[in-house]
PDB file of C-alpha atoms and ligand atoms in Angstrom:
ATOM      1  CA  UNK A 387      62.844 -24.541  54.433  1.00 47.00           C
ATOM      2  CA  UNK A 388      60.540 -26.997  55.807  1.00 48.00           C
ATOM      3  CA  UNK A 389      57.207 -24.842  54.091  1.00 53.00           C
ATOM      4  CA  UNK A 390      58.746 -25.473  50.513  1.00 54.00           C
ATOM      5  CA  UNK A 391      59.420 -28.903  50.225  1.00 52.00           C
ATOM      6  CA  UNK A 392      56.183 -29.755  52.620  1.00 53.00           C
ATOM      7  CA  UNK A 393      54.326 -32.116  49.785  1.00 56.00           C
ATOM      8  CA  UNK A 394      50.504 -30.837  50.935  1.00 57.00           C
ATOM      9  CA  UNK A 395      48.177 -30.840  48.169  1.00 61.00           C
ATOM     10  CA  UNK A 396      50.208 -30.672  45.063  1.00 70.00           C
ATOM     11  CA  UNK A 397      49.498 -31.211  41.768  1.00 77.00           C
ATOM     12  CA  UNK A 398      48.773 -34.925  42.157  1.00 81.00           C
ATOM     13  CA  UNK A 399      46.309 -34.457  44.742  1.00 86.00           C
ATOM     14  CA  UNK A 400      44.143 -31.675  42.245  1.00 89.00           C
ATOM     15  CA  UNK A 401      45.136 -33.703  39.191  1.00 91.00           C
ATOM     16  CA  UNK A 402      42.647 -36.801  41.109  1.00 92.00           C
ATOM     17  CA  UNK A 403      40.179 -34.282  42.187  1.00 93.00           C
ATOM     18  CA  UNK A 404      39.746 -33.114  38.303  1.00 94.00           C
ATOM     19  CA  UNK A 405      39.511 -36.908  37.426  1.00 94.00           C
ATOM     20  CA  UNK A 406      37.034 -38.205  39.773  1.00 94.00           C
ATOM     21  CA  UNK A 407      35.244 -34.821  38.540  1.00 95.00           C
ATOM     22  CA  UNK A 408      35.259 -35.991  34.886  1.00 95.00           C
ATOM     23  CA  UNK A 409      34.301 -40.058  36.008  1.00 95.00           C
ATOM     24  CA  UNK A 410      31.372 -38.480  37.526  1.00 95.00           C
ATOM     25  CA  UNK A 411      30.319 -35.587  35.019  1.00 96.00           C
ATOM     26  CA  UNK A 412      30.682 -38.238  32.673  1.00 95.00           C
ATOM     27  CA  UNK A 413      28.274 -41.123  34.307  1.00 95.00           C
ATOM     28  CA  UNK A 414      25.606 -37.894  34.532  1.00 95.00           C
ATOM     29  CA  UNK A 415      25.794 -37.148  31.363  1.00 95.00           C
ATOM     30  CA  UNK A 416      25.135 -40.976  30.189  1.00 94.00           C
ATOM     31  CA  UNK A 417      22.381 -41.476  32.625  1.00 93.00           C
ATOM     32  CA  UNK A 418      21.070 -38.569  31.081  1.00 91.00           C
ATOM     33  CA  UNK A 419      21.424 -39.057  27.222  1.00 89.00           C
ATOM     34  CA  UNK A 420      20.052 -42.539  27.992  1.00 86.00           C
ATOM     35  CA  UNK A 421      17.079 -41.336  29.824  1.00 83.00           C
ATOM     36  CA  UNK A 422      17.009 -39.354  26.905  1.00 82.00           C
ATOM     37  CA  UNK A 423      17.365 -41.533  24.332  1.00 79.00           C
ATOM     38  CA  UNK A 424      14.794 -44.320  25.773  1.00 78.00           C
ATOM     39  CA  UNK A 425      12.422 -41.871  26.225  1.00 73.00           C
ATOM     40  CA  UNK A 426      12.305 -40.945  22.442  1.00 71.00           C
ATOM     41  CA  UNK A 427      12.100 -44.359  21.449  1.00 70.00           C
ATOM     42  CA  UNK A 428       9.292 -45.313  23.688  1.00 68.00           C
ATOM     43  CA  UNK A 429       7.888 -41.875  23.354  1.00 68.00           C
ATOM     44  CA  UNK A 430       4.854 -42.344  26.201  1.00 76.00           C
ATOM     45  CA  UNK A 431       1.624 -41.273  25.456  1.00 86.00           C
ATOM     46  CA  UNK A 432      -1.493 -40.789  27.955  1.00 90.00           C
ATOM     47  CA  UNK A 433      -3.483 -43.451  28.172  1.00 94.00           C
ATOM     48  CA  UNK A 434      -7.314 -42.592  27.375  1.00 96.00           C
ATOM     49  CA  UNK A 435     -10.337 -43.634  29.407  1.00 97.00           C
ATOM     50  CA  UNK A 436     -14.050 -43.163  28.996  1.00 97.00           C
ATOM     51  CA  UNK A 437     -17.047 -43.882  30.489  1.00 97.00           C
ATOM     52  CA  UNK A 438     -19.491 -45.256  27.500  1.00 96.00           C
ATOM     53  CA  UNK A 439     -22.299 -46.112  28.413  1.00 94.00           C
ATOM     54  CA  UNK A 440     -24.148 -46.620  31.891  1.00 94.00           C
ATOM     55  CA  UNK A 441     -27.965 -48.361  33.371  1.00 94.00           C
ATOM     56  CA  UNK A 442     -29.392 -49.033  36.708  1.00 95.00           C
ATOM     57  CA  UNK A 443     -31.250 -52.006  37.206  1.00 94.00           C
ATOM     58  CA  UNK A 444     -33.284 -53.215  40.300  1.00 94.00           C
ATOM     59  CA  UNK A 445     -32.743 -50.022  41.933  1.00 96.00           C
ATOM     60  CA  UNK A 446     -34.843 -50.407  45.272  1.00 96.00           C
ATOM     61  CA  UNK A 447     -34.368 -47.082  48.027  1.00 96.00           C
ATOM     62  CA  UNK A 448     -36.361 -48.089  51.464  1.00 95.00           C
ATOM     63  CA  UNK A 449     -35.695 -47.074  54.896  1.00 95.00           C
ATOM     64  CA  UNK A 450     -32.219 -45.554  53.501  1.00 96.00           C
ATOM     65  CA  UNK A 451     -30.901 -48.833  52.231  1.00 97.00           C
ATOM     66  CA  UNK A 452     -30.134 -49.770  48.852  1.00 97.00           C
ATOM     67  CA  UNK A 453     -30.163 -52.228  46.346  1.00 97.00           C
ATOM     68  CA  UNK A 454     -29.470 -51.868  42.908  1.00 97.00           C
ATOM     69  CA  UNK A 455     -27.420 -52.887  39.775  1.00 96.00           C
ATOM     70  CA  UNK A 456     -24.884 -50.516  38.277  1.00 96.00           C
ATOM     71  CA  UNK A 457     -23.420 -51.361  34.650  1.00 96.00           C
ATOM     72  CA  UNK A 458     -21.174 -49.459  32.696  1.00 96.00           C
ATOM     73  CA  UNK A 459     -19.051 -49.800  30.035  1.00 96.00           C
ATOM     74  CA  UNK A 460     -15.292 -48.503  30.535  1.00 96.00           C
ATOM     75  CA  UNK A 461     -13.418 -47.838  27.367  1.00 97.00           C
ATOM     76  CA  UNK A 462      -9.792 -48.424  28.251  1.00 97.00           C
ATOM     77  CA  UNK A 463      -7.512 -47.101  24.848  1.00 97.00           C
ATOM     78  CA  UNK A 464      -3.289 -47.758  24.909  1.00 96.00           C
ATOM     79  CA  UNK A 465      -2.000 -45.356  22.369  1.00 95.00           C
ATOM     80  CA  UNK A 466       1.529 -46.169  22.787  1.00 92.00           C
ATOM     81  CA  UNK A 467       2.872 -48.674  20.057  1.00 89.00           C
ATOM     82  CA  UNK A 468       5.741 -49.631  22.187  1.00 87.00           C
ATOM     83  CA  UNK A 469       4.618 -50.090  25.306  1.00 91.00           C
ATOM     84  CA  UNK A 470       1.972 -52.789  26.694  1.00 94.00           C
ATOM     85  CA  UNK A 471      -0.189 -52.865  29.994  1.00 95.00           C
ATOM     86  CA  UNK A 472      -0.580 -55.680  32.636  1.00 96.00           C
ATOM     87  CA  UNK A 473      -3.511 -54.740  34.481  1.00 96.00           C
ATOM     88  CA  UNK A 474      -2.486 -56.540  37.368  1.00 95.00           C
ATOM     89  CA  UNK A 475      -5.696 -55.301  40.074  1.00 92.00           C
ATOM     90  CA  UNK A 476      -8.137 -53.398  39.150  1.00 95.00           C
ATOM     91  CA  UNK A 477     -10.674 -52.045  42.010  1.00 97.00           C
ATOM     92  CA  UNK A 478     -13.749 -49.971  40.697  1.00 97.00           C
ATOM     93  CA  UNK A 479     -16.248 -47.660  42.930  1.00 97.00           C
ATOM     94  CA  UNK A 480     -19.800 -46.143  41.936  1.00 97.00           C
ATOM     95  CA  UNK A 481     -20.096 -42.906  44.296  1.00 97.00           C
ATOM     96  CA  UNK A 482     -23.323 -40.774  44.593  1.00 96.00           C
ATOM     97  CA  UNK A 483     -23.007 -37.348  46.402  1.00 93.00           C
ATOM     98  CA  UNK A 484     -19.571 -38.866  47.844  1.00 94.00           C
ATOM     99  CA  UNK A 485     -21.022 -41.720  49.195  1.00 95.00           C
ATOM    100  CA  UNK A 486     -19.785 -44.896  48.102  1.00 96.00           C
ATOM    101  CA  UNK A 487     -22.758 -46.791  46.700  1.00 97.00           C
ATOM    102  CA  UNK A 488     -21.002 -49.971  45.448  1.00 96.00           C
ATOM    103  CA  UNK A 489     -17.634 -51.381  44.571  1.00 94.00           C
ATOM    104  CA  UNK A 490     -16.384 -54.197  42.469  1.00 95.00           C
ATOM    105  CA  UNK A 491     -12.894 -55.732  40.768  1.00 94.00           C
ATOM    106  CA  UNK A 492     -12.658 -56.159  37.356  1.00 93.00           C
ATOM    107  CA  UNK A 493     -10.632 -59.387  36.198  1.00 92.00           C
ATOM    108  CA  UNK A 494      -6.920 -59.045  35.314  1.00 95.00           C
ATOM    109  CA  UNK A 495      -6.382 -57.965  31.810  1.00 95.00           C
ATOM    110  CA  UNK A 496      -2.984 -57.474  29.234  1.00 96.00           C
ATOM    111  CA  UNK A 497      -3.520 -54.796  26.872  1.00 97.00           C
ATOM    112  CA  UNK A 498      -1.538 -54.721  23.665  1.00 96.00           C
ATOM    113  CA  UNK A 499       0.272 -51.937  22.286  1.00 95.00           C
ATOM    114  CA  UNK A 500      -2.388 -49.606  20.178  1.00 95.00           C
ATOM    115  CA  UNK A 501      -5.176 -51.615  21.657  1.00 97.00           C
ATOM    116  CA  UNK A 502      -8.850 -50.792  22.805  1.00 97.00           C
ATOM    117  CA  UNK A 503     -10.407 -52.357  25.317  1.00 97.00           C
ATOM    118  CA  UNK A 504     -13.739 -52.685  26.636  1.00 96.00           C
ATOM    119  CA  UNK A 505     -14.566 -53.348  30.375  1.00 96.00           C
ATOM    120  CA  UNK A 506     -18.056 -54.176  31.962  1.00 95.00           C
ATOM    121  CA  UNK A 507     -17.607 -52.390  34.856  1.00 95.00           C
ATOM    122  CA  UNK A 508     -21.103 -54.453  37.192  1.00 95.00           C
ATOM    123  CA  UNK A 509     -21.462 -52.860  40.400  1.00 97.00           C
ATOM    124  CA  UNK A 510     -24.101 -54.056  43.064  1.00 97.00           C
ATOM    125  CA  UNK A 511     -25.468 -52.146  45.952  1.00 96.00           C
ATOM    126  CA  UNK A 512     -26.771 -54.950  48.233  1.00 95.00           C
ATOM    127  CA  UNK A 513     -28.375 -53.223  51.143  1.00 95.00           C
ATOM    128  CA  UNK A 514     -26.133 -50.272  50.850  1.00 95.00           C
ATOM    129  CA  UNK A 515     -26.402 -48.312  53.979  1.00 96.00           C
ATOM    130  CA  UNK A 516     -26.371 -44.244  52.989  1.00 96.00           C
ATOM    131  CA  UNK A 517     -26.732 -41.750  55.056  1.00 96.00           C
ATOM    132  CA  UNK A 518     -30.533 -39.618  55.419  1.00 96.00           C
ATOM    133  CA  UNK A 519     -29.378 -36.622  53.198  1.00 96.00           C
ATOM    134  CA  UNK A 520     -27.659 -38.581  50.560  1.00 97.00           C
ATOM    135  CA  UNK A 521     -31.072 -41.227  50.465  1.00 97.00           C
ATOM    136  CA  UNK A 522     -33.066 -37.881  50.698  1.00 96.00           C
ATOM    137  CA  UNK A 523     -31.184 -36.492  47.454  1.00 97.00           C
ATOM    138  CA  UNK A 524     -30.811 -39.773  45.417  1.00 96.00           C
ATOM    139  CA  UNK A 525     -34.708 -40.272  45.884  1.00 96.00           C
ATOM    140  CA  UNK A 526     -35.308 -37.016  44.196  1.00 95.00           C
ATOM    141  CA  UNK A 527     -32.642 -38.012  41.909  1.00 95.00           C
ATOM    142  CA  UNK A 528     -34.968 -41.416  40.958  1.00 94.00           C
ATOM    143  CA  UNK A 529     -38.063 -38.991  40.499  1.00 93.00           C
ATOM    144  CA  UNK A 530     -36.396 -37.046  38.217  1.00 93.00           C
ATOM    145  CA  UNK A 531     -35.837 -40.107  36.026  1.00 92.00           C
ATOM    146  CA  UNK A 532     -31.563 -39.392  36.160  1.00 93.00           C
ATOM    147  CA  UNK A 533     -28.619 -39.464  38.626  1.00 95.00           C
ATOM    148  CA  UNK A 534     -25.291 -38.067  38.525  1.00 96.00           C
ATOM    149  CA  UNK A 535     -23.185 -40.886  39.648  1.00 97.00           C
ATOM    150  CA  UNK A 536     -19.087 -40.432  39.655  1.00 97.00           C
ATOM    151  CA  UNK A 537     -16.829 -43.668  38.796  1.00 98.00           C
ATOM    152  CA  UNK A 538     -13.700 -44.385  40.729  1.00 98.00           C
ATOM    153  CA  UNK A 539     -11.108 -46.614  39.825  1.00 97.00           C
ATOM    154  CA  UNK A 540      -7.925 -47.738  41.342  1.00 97.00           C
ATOM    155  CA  UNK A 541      -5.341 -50.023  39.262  1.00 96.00           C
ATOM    156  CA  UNK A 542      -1.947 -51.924  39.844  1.00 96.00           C
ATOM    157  CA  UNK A 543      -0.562 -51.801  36.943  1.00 94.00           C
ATOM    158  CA  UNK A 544       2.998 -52.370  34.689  1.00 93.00           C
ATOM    159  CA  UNK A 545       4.064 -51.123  31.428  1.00 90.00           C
ATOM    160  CA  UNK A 546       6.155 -53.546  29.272  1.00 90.00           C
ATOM    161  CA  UNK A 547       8.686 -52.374  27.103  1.00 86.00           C
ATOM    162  CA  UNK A 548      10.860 -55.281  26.043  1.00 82.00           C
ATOM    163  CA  UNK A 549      12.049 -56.739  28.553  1.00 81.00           C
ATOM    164  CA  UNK A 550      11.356 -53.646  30.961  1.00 80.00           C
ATOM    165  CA  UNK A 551       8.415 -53.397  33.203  1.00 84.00           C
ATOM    166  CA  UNK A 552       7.613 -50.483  35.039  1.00 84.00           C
ATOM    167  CA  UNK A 553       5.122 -50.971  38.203  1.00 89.00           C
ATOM    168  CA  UNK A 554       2.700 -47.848  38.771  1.00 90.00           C
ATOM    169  CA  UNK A 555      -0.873 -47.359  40.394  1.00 94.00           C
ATOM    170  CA  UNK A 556      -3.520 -45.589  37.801  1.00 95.00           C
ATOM    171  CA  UNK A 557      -6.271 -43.997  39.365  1.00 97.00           C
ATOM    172  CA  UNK A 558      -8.710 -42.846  37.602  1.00 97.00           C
ATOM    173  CA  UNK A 559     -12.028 -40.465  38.225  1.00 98.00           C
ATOM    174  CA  UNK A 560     -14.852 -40.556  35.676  1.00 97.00           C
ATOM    175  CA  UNK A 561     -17.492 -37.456  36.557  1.00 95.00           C
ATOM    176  CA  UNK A 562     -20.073 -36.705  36.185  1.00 95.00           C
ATOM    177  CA  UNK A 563     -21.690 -39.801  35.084  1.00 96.00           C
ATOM    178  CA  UNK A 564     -25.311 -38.896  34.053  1.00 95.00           C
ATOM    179  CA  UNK A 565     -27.161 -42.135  33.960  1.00 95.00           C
ATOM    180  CA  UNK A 566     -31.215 -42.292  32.785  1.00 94.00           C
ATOM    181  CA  UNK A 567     -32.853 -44.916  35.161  1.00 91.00           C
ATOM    182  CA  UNK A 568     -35.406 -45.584  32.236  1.00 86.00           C
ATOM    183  CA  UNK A 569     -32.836 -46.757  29.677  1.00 75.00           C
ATOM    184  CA  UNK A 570     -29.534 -46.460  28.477  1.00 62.00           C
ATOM    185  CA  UNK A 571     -30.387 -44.902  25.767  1.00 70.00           C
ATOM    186  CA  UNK A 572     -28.892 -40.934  24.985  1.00 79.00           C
ATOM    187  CA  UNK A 573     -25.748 -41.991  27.589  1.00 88.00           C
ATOM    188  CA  UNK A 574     -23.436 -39.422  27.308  1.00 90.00           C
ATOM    189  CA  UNK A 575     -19.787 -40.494  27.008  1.00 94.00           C
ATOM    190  CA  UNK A 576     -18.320 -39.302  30.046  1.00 95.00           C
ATOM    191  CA  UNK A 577     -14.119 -39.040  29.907  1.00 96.00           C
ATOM    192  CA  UNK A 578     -11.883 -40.076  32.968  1.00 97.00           C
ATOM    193  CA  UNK A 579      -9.095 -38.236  33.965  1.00 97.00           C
ATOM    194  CA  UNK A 580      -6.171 -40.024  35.171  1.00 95.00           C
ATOM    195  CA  UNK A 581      -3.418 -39.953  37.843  1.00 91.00           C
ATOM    196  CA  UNK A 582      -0.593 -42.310  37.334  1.00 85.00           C
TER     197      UNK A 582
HETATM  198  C1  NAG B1958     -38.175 -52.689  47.881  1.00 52.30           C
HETATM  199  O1  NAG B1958     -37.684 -53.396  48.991  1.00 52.30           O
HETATM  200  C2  NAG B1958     -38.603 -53.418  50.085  1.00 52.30           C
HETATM  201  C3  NAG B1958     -37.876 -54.045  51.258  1.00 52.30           C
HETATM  202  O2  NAG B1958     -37.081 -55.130  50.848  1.00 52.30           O
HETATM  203  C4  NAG B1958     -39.856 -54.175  49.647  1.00 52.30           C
HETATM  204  O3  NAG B1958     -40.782 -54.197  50.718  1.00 52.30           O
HETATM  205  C5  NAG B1958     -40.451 -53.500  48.440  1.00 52.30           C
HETATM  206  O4  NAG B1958     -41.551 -54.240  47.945  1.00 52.30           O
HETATM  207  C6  NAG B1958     -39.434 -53.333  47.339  1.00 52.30           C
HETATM  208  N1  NAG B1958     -39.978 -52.519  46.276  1.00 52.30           N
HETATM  209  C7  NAG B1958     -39.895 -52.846  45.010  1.00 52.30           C
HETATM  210  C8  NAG B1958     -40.463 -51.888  44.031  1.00 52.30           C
HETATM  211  O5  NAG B1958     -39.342 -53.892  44.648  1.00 52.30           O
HETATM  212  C1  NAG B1959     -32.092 -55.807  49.477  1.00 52.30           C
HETATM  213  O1  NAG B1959     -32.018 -57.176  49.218  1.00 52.30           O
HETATM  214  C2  NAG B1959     -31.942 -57.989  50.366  1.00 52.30           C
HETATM  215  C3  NAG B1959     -31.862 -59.426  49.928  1.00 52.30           C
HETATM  216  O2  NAG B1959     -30.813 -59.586  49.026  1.00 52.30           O
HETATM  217  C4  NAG B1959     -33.147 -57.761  51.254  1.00 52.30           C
HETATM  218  O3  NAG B1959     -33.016 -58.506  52.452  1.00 52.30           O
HETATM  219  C5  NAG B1959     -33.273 -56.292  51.579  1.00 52.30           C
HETATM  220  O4  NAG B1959     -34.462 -56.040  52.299  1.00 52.30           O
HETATM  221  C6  NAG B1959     -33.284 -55.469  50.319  1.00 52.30           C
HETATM  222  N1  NAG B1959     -33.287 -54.061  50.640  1.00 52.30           N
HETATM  223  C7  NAG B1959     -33.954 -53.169  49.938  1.00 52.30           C
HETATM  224  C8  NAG B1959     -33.814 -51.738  50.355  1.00 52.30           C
HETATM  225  O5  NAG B1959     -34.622 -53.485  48.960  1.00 52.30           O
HETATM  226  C1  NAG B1960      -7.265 -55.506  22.329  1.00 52.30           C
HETATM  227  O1  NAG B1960      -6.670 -56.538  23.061  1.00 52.30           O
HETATM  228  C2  NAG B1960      -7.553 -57.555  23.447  1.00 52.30           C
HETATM  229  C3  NAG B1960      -6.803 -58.510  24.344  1.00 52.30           C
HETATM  230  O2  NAG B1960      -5.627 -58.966  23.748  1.00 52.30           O
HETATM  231  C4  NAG B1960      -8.118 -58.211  22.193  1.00 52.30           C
HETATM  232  O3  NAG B1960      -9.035 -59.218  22.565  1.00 52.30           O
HETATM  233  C5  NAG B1960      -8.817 -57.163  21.354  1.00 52.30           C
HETATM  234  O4  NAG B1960      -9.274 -57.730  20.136  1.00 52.30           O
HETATM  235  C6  NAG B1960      -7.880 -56.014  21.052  1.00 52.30           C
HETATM  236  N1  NAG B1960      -8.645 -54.959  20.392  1.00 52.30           N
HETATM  237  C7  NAG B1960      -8.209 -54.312  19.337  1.00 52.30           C
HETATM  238  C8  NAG B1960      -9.092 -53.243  18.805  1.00 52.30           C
HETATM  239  O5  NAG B1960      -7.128 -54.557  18.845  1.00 52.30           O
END
């Protein structure tokens, strides 16, 4: 007697299980379509970066410390037509055999939607410590007339889309860099890949 009319989980009780199922099935699916949705619209495309053009000036190797003058050109290209770039901190690195030779910020920048940009990327070795192999291999390097050098970049940065700004770090690795300590001249574009 007392088993059948014991009120347990009845109908009502399943009846607000299936709802709060729906409510919630139904926020997913909106997240989702919107995702979705935005993501067409804004349709993201990789950003492009290349290494122009490169020259060493004032390049001095004795007793396994270093001075020279790194330049390079950094071709910086936003494809996307809806979204824009605050390059909020920008910290470059010239590396020889893994070595760090010298490092260097580049000044804030925006970049426009569609937009190319050229950096000067000037990086100065000012009685750069290296260790006796990598000063061994980087003279031989300077006899031979060219170095492969590998470019390093770390960058705050935030997309703008509207009114919606998206913080990420961009690192990028440019390799190798083959740069002629004659002249600048036959500079092989060298592309970067990227890691956002
Ligand atoms: C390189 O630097 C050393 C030490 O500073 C100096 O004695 C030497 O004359 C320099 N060489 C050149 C080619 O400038
Ligand atoms: C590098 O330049 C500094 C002065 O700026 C000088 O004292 C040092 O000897 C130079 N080193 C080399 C290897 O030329
Ligand atoms: C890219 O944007 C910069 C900064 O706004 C501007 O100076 C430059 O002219 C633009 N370049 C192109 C190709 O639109």
């Amino acid at each position: 007697m007392a088993n059948t009319a014991a009120p347990g989980p009845g109908p009502a009780h399943s009846r607000l299980v299936r709802l709060i199922a729906t409510i919630l099935l139904t926020l997913i699916l909106l997240v989702a379509v919107t995702v979705i949705v935005i993501w067409l619209v804004v349709k993201p495309r990789k950003l492009v970066y290349m290494i122009e053009s490169g020259s060493i000036h004032s390049f001095n190797l004795t007793n396994d410390h270093l001075n020279a003058t790194f330049n390079f050109e950094l071709r910086a290209y936003n494809p996307n037509s809806r979204v824009s770039i605050y390059y909020d901190r920008i910290e470059t690195r010239v590396l020889y055999d893994d070595s760090t030779l010298a490092f260097n910020n580049v000044q804030p920048f925006y970049q426009p939607r569609r937009n190319v940009t050229h950096l000067g990327l000037n990086l100065v070795a000012t009685n750069a410590e290296l260790f006796p192999d990598v000063a061994k291999n980087l003279r031989m390097e300077k006899m031979s007339g060219e170095v492969e050098l590998e470019i390093r970049g770390k960058a705050k940065i935030r997309f703008k889309f509207g009114a919606v700004k998206n913080h990420r770090t961009l690192r990028l690795l440019c390799a190798p860099v083959m740069v002629h300590f004659s002249s600048s001249k036959n500079f092989e574009r060298t592309p970067c890949e990227i890691d956002l």
